[in-house]
Short mmCIF file of C-alpha atoms and ligand atoms in Angstrom, two decimals:
data_model
loop_
_atom_site.label_atom_id
_atom_site.label_comp_id
_atom_site.label_asym_id
_atom_site.label_seq_id
_atom_site.Cartn_x
_atom_site.Cartn_y
_atom_site.Cartn_z
CA MET A 190 75.33 105.21 86.59
CA CYS A 191 78.71 103.93 87.81
CA VAL A 192 80.02 100.55 86.74
CA SER A 193 80.38 98.14 89.63
CA ARG A 194 84.11 97.48 89.21
CA ALA A 195 87.16 99.11 87.76
CA PHE A 196 88.07 98.04 84.25
CA LYS A 197 91.14 98.43 82.11
CA VAL A 198 91.10 100.07 78.70
CA LEU A 199 94.01 100.03 76.29
CA VAL A 200 94.06 103.29 74.31
CA SER A 201 96.09 102.78 71.14
CA HIS A 202 97.19 106.39 70.63
CA PRO A 203 98.52 109.08 73.02
CA GLN A 204 96.62 111.93 71.31
CA VAL A 205 93.08 110.68 71.95
CA PRO A 206 91.13 113.74 73.19
CA VAL A 207 91.25 114.21 76.95
CA ALA A 208 87.45 114.45 77.07
CA ALA A 209 87.16 110.78 76.10
CA LEU A 210 89.81 109.69 78.60
CA GLN A 211 88.04 111.66 81.35
CA LEU A 212 84.72 110.07 80.43
CA LEU A 213 86.21 106.58 80.61
CA ARG A 214 87.92 107.32 83.91
CA SER A 215 84.73 108.80 85.38
CA ARG A 216 83.09 105.42 84.75
CA GLY A 217 85.80 103.45 86.52
CA ALA A 218 88.34 102.88 83.75
CA GLU A 219 92.06 102.60 84.23
CA THR A 220 93.42 103.85 80.91
CA ILE A 221 96.59 102.26 79.58
CA ILE A 222 97.78 104.64 76.90
CA CYS A 223 100.22 103.63 74.18
CA GLN A 224 102.84 106.33 73.65
CA SER A 225 104.15 105.68 70.14
CA VAL A 226 103.27 107.92 67.21
CA PRO A 227 102.58 106.42 64.77
CA PRO A 228 101.17 103.62 66.92
CA SER A 229 103.57 100.74 67.28
CA ARG A 230 102.10 97.27 66.98
CA ASP A 231 104.80 95.95 69.28
CA GLU A 232 103.84 98.42 72.01
CA ILE A 233 100.15 97.58 71.60
CA LEU A 234 100.84 93.85 71.76
CA GLU A 235 102.99 94.35 74.83
CA LYS A 236 100.39 96.43 76.71
CA VAL A 237 97.10 94.89 75.61
CA GLY A 238 97.34 91.69 77.69
CA GLY A 239 94.62 91.47 80.37
CA VAL A 240 92.59 94.56 79.39
CA ASP A 241 88.78 94.59 79.45
CA ALA A 242 88.43 96.96 76.53
CA ILE A 243 90.36 98.44 73.62
CA PHE A 244 89.98 101.99 72.30
CA TRP A 245 91.39 101.65 68.76
CA ALA A 246 92.29 105.15 67.63
CA HIS A 247 94.11 104.39 64.39
CA TYR A 248 93.69 102.45 61.16
CA GLN A 249 96.08 99.50 61.49
CA PRO A 250 94.73 95.93 61.24
CA LEU A 251 92.50 95.07 64.19
CA ASN A 252 92.50 91.33 64.00
CA ALA A 253 92.89 87.97 65.75
CA ALA A 254 96.49 88.73 66.76
CA ILE A 255 95.33 91.71 68.83
CA LEU A 256 92.38 89.81 70.31
CA ASP A 257 94.63 86.84 71.19
CA ALA A 258 97.17 89.13 72.85
CA ALA A 259 94.39 90.82 74.86
CA GLY A 260 93.08 87.55 76.25
CA PRO A 261 89.69 85.96 76.98
CA GLN A 262 88.54 88.63 79.48
CA LEU A 263 88.24 91.21 76.65
CA ARG A 264 84.65 92.53 76.61
CA ALA A 265 84.59 95.54 74.32
CA VAL A 266 86.45 97.17 71.44
CA SER A 267 85.62 100.41 69.70
CA THR A 268 87.35 102.08 66.81
CA MET A 269 87.46 105.85 66.55
CA SER A 270 86.43 105.79 62.91
CA SER A 271 83.43 105.37 60.72
CA GLY A 272 85.02 102.92 58.30
CA ILE A 273 86.05 99.56 59.75
CA ASP A 274 87.66 97.96 56.71
CA PHE A 275 90.84 97.46 58.78
CA ALA A 276 88.94 95.36 61.36
CA ASP A 277 88.34 91.63 61.00
CA VAL A 278 84.62 91.84 61.80
CA GLU A 279 84.09 88.11 61.19
CA GLU A 280 86.65 87.33 63.90
CA PHE A 281 84.81 89.60 66.35
CA LYS A 282 81.52 87.88 65.51
CA ARG A 283 83.06 84.44 65.92
CA ARG A 284 84.39 85.38 69.36
CA GLN A 285 81.23 87.35 70.22
CA ILE A 286 83.25 90.39 71.23
CA PRO A 287 81.27 93.61 70.81
CA LEU A 288 82.87 95.95 68.26
CA GLY A 289 81.82 99.58 67.97
CA HIS A 290 82.66 102.42 65.59
CA THR A 291 81.73 106.08 65.18
CA PRO A 292 79.76 106.63 61.98
CA GLY A 293 77.04 109.01 63.22
CA VAL A 294 79.34 111.88 64.09
CA VAL A 295 81.63 112.07 61.05
CA LYS A 296 79.02 113.11 58.50
CA ASN A 297 79.18 116.90 58.88
CA SER A 298 82.91 117.40 58.60
CA VAL A 299 83.20 114.87 55.76
CA ALA A 300 80.24 116.46 53.95
CA ASP A 301 81.86 119.90 54.19
CA LEU A 302 85.07 118.50 52.77
CA ALA A 303 83.26 116.66 49.97
CA ILE A 304 81.61 119.88 48.82
CA GLY A 305 85.01 121.55 49.01
CA LEU A 306 86.40 118.85 46.73
CA MET A 307 83.48 119.14 44.29
CA ILE A 308 84.24 122.83 43.88
CA ALA A 309 88.03 122.50 44.02
CA ALA A 310 88.06 119.83 41.31
CA GLY A 311 85.30 121.37 39.20
CA ARG A 312 86.95 124.80 39.28
CA HIS A 313 90.62 123.86 38.73
CA PHE A 314 92.01 124.78 42.18
CA HIS A 315 95.03 122.53 41.69
CA ALA A 316 95.84 123.53 38.10
CA GLY A 317 95.18 127.18 38.94
CA ARG A 318 97.70 127.10 41.77
CA ARG A 319 100.24 125.50 39.43
CA ASP A 320 99.56 128.23 36.84
CA ILE A 321 100.49 130.85 39.42
CA GLU A 322 103.66 129.03 40.40
CA THR A 323 104.74 128.74 36.74
CA SER A 324 103.64 132.28 35.80
CA GLN A 325 101.05 130.95 33.39
CA TRP A 326 98.26 133.42 34.05
CA LEU A 327 96.24 133.33 30.84
CA THR A 328 93.47 135.63 31.98
CA GLU A 329 93.41 137.27 28.55
CA GLN A 330 91.94 134.03 27.12
CA ILE A 331 88.20 133.72 27.56
CA ASP A 332 88.29 129.92 27.73
CA TRP A 333 91.13 129.69 30.27
CA ARG A 334 90.53 127.17 33.08
CA MET A 335 86.81 126.92 32.38
CA GLY A 336 85.19 124.95 35.15
CA VAL A 337 81.86 123.34 35.90
CA GLU A 338 79.29 124.53 38.42
CA ILE A 339 77.17 122.69 40.97
CA ARG A 340 74.16 124.81 39.95
CA ASP A 341 71.88 122.95 37.47
CA SER A 342 73.98 119.79 37.83
CA VAL A 343 72.92 116.22 38.46
CA ILE A 344 74.56 115.15 41.70
CA GLY A 345 75.05 111.40 42.02
CA PHE A 346 75.94 109.56 45.20
CA PHE A 347 77.39 106.10 45.45
CA GLY A 348 76.04 105.14 48.88
CA PHE A 349 73.30 107.18 50.52
CA GLY A 350 74.08 106.95 54.23
CA GLY A 351 74.80 109.72 56.71
CA ILE A 352 77.61 111.41 54.76
CA SER A 353 75.79 111.49 51.42
CA GLN A 354 72.64 112.73 53.11
CA ALA A 355 74.58 115.48 54.91
CA ILE A 356 75.97 116.57 51.51
CA ALA A 357 72.50 116.37 49.94
CA LYS A 358 71.08 118.45 52.80
CA ARG A 359 73.69 121.15 52.19
CA LEU A 360 72.97 121.08 48.46
CA GLN A 361 69.25 121.77 48.93
CA CYS A 362 69.95 125.48 48.51
CA TRP A 363 72.43 125.16 45.62
CA ASP A 364 69.84 124.95 42.82
CA VAL A 365 70.97 121.53 41.65
CA ALA A 366 69.03 119.94 38.77
CA LYS A 367 68.57 116.58 40.49
CA ILE A 368 69.99 114.27 43.15
CA ILE A 369 70.33 110.56 42.32
CA TYR A 370 71.96 107.74 44.27
CA THR A 371 72.92 104.10 44.06
CA ALA A 372 72.69 102.02 47.20
CA ARG A 373 71.82 98.40 47.87
CA ASN A 374 68.30 99.39 48.94
CA ARG A 375 66.13 102.42 48.44
CA LYS A 376 66.31 104.72 51.50
CA GLU A 377 62.91 105.48 52.98
CA ASN A 378 63.87 109.09 53.71
CA ASP A 379 65.22 109.85 50.21
CA ILE A 380 62.13 111.96 49.61
CA ASP A 381 63.46 114.43 52.22
CA PHE A 382 66.32 115.18 49.80
CA LYS A 383 64.25 114.83 46.60
CA ALA A 384 66.70 112.07 45.71
CA GLU A 385 66.04 109.20 43.30
CA HIS A 386 67.35 105.66 43.77
CA VAL A 387 68.89 104.53 40.45
CA PRO A 388 70.88 101.54 39.14
CA PHE A 389 74.67 101.92 39.01
CA GLU A 390 74.71 102.35 35.22
CA ARG A 391 72.33 105.31 35.43
CA LEU A 392 74.41 106.85 38.21
CA LEU A 393 77.46 106.68 35.95
CA LYS A 394 75.71 107.98 32.86
CA GLU A 395 73.73 110.82 34.41
CA SER A 396 75.92 112.30 37.16
CA ASP A 397 77.64 115.64 36.57
CA PHE A 398 79.24 115.28 40.00
CA LEU A 399 79.61 111.71 41.28
CA VAL A 400 80.42 111.46 44.98
CA VAL A 401 81.57 108.18 46.52
CA ALA A 402 80.62 107.82 50.20
CA ALA A 403 80.13 104.11 50.83
CA PRO A 404 82.00 101.54 52.92
CA LEU A 405 84.80 99.49 51.38
CA THR A 406 83.61 95.88 51.17
CA ASN A 407 84.25 92.95 48.86
CA GLU A 408 81.24 94.15 46.88
CA THR A 409 82.44 97.76 46.49
CA ARG A 410 86.16 97.15 46.01
CA GLU A 411 87.35 98.75 42.73
CA LYS A 412 83.75 99.40 41.71
CA PHE A 413 85.09 102.51 39.97
CA ASN A 414 87.29 101.06 37.26
CA ALA A 415 87.90 101.53 33.52
CA LYS A 416 84.48 100.11 32.66
CA ALA A 417 82.76 102.51 35.05
CA PHE A 418 84.75 105.61 34.01
CA ALA A 419 84.02 104.81 30.35
CA GLN A 420 80.29 105.22 31.04
CA MET A 421 80.64 108.62 32.74
CA LYS A 422 80.19 112.00 31.09
CA ARG A 423 83.32 113.67 29.74
CA SER A 424 82.31 116.69 31.82
CA ALA A 425 81.89 114.66 35.03
CA VAL A 426 83.64 115.46 38.31
CA PHE A 427 84.43 112.39 40.43
CA VAL A 428 84.82 112.81 44.21
CA ASN A 429 85.88 110.13 46.69
CA VAL A 430 85.61 110.70 50.45
CA ALA A 431 85.17 107.01 51.36
CA ARG A 432 88.17 104.73 50.88
CA GLY A 433 90.76 104.58 48.12
CA GLY A 434 90.00 100.88 47.66
CA LEU A 435 86.67 101.62 45.97
CA VAL A 436 88.61 103.00 43.03
CA ASN A 437 91.06 101.44 40.63
CA GLN A 438 93.51 104.32 40.78
CA VAL A 439 95.40 103.36 37.62
CA ASP A 440 92.11 103.40 35.70
CA LEU A 441 91.17 106.72 37.29
CA HIS A 442 94.53 108.15 36.23
CA LYS A 443 93.87 107.03 32.65
CA ALA A 444 90.34 108.46 32.68
CA LEU A 445 91.63 111.82 33.91
CA SER A 446 94.66 112.06 31.67
CA SER A 447 92.75 111.01 28.54
CA GLY A 448 89.87 113.40 29.17
CA GLN A 449 87.44 110.51 29.67
CA ILE A 450 86.20 112.45 32.71
CA PHE A 451 86.74 116.12 33.54
CA ALA A 452 88.26 116.14 37.02
CA ALA A 453 88.53 114.37 40.36
CA GLY A 454 88.73 115.34 44.01
CA LEU A 455 90.12 112.68 46.31
CA ASP A 456 90.39 112.70 50.08
CA VAL A 457 91.34 109.01 50.04
CA THR A 458 93.83 107.13 47.92
CA THR A 459 95.66 103.84 47.53
CA PRO A 460 97.96 103.55 49.34
CA GLU A 461 97.83 105.91 52.30
CA PRO A 462 100.13 107.66 52.83
CA LEU A 463 100.38 108.31 49.10
CA PRO A 464 104.01 108.39 47.88
CA ALA A 465 105.10 111.90 46.93
CA ASP A 466 105.96 110.67 43.41
CA SER A 467 102.55 109.11 42.77
CA PRO A 468 101.43 109.75 39.16
CA ILE A 469 98.00 110.88 40.37
CA LEU A 470 99.64 113.94 41.98
CA LYS A 471 101.04 115.04 38.62
CA LEU A 472 97.61 115.44 37.04
CA PRO A 473 96.40 119.04 36.69
CA ASN A 474 92.76 117.96 36.97
CA CYS A 475 93.01 115.98 40.20
CA VAL A 476 92.81 117.56 43.66
CA VAL A 477 94.23 115.21 46.27
CA LEU A 478 94.03 115.58 50.04
CA PRO A 479 95.72 113.41 52.68
CA HIS A 480 92.55 111.90 54.21
CA LEU A 481 91.38 115.00 56.09
CA GLY A 482 87.66 114.14 56.19
CA THR A 483 87.25 114.15 59.96
CA GLN A 484 90.19 116.41 60.79
CA THR A 485 88.38 119.05 62.79
CA MET A 486 88.70 119.26 66.55
CA LYS A 487 84.92 119.28 67.02
CA THR A 488 84.40 116.05 65.08
CA THR A 489 87.48 114.36 66.54
CA ILE A 490 86.20 115.02 70.07
CA GLU A 491 82.74 113.74 69.12
CA MET A 492 84.26 110.59 67.62
CA SER A 493 86.35 109.98 70.73
CA LEU A 494 83.34 110.43 73.03
CA LEU A 495 81.25 108.06 70.92
CA ALA A 496 84.03 105.45 71.01
CA ALA A 497 84.27 105.85 74.81
CA ASN A 498 80.49 105.49 75.15
CA ASN A 499 80.54 102.34 72.99
CA ILE A 500 83.04 100.85 75.43
CA ILE A 501 81.22 102.00 78.57
CA ASN A 502 77.93 100.55 77.34
CA ALA A 503 79.45 97.19 76.54
CA ILE A 504 81.21 97.04 79.90
CA GLU A 505 77.84 97.81 81.54
CA ASP A 506 76.26 94.96 79.52
CA LYS A 507 74.25 97.36 77.39
CA PRO A 508 74.20 97.52 73.58
CA MET A 509 76.90 99.74 72.11
CA VAL A 510 75.72 103.13 70.85
CA SER A 511 77.13 102.33 67.38
CA PRO A 512 77.74 98.62 67.02
CA ALA A 513 79.73 97.56 63.96
CA TYR A 514 77.79 94.30 63.60
O1 3PY B 697 86.16 107.72 60.13
C1 3PY B 697 86.64 107.24 59.10
O2 3PY B 697 86.50 106.06 58.79
C2 3PY B 697 87.43 108.08 58.23
O3 3PY B 697 87.94 107.64 57.25
C3 3PY B 697 87.59 109.52 58.54
O4 3PY B 697 87.88 110.28 57.40
#
């Protein structure tokens, strides 16, 4: 179906996949594309005035200042992200402006990466690479760089939404001992993954691999702190593919350097970008990636199409495909 009139969409980044731009244009959109990389707030504020929709393709604050600069005709905004911690959702609700995001399509690429981090951290990928660079091959020692395996392990998830379930689905053929998770409510489909809903304290105490895949909210901020790490197994591997803000990074550093926990794999940190001299990068038992969870072309295109469809639906007075509230 074609929309009845042309509408203007501000696209906040020049590298949004062409497929999404073509989809928007095929439904009557004039796309106003910001050219700065990284996106410049000044350019966005200069170009956003009078648009009907905003395609927010980066992680800078999406707040009242942007909505004010757009003006009262604004009818739809979608991020090209699953997490929306950078968006002032309350302000959108107050103004009744539909806000969309793209959670459904990120799960596979993030799940793949999470399993990569579980193995990379559990099996000393980072320290092993450093051993090569410093000519410290100690292969003659039987106990050199002993790691931990996923097989026979208790896998714990903090949050049991799409990403955790995609990881759990992949792990069905890895001979794990058990899958447990902590979430606000028990998930009806947890039986599909033979997963057990447990209180946070049990998650900490029982997990051999603890994977964080939950949104950053006031409730989850710094949930993983000294008190939490102190309750984990000394052999535990901690993986975070959600947001750095769920973790107190200083406490994590202490837990890793003191041997309180065995290793960590992080795709997200505080801050991002992480300074090159960050102490967390110096730890042999911490694998750190620069937030690559959705960095595959397939997933990026899917995210961009979902964001475009969120906008098109709202412009056509239909519910967004993935509303953020
Ligand atoms: O989509 C998101 O929110 C991401 O952080 C991608 O890794």
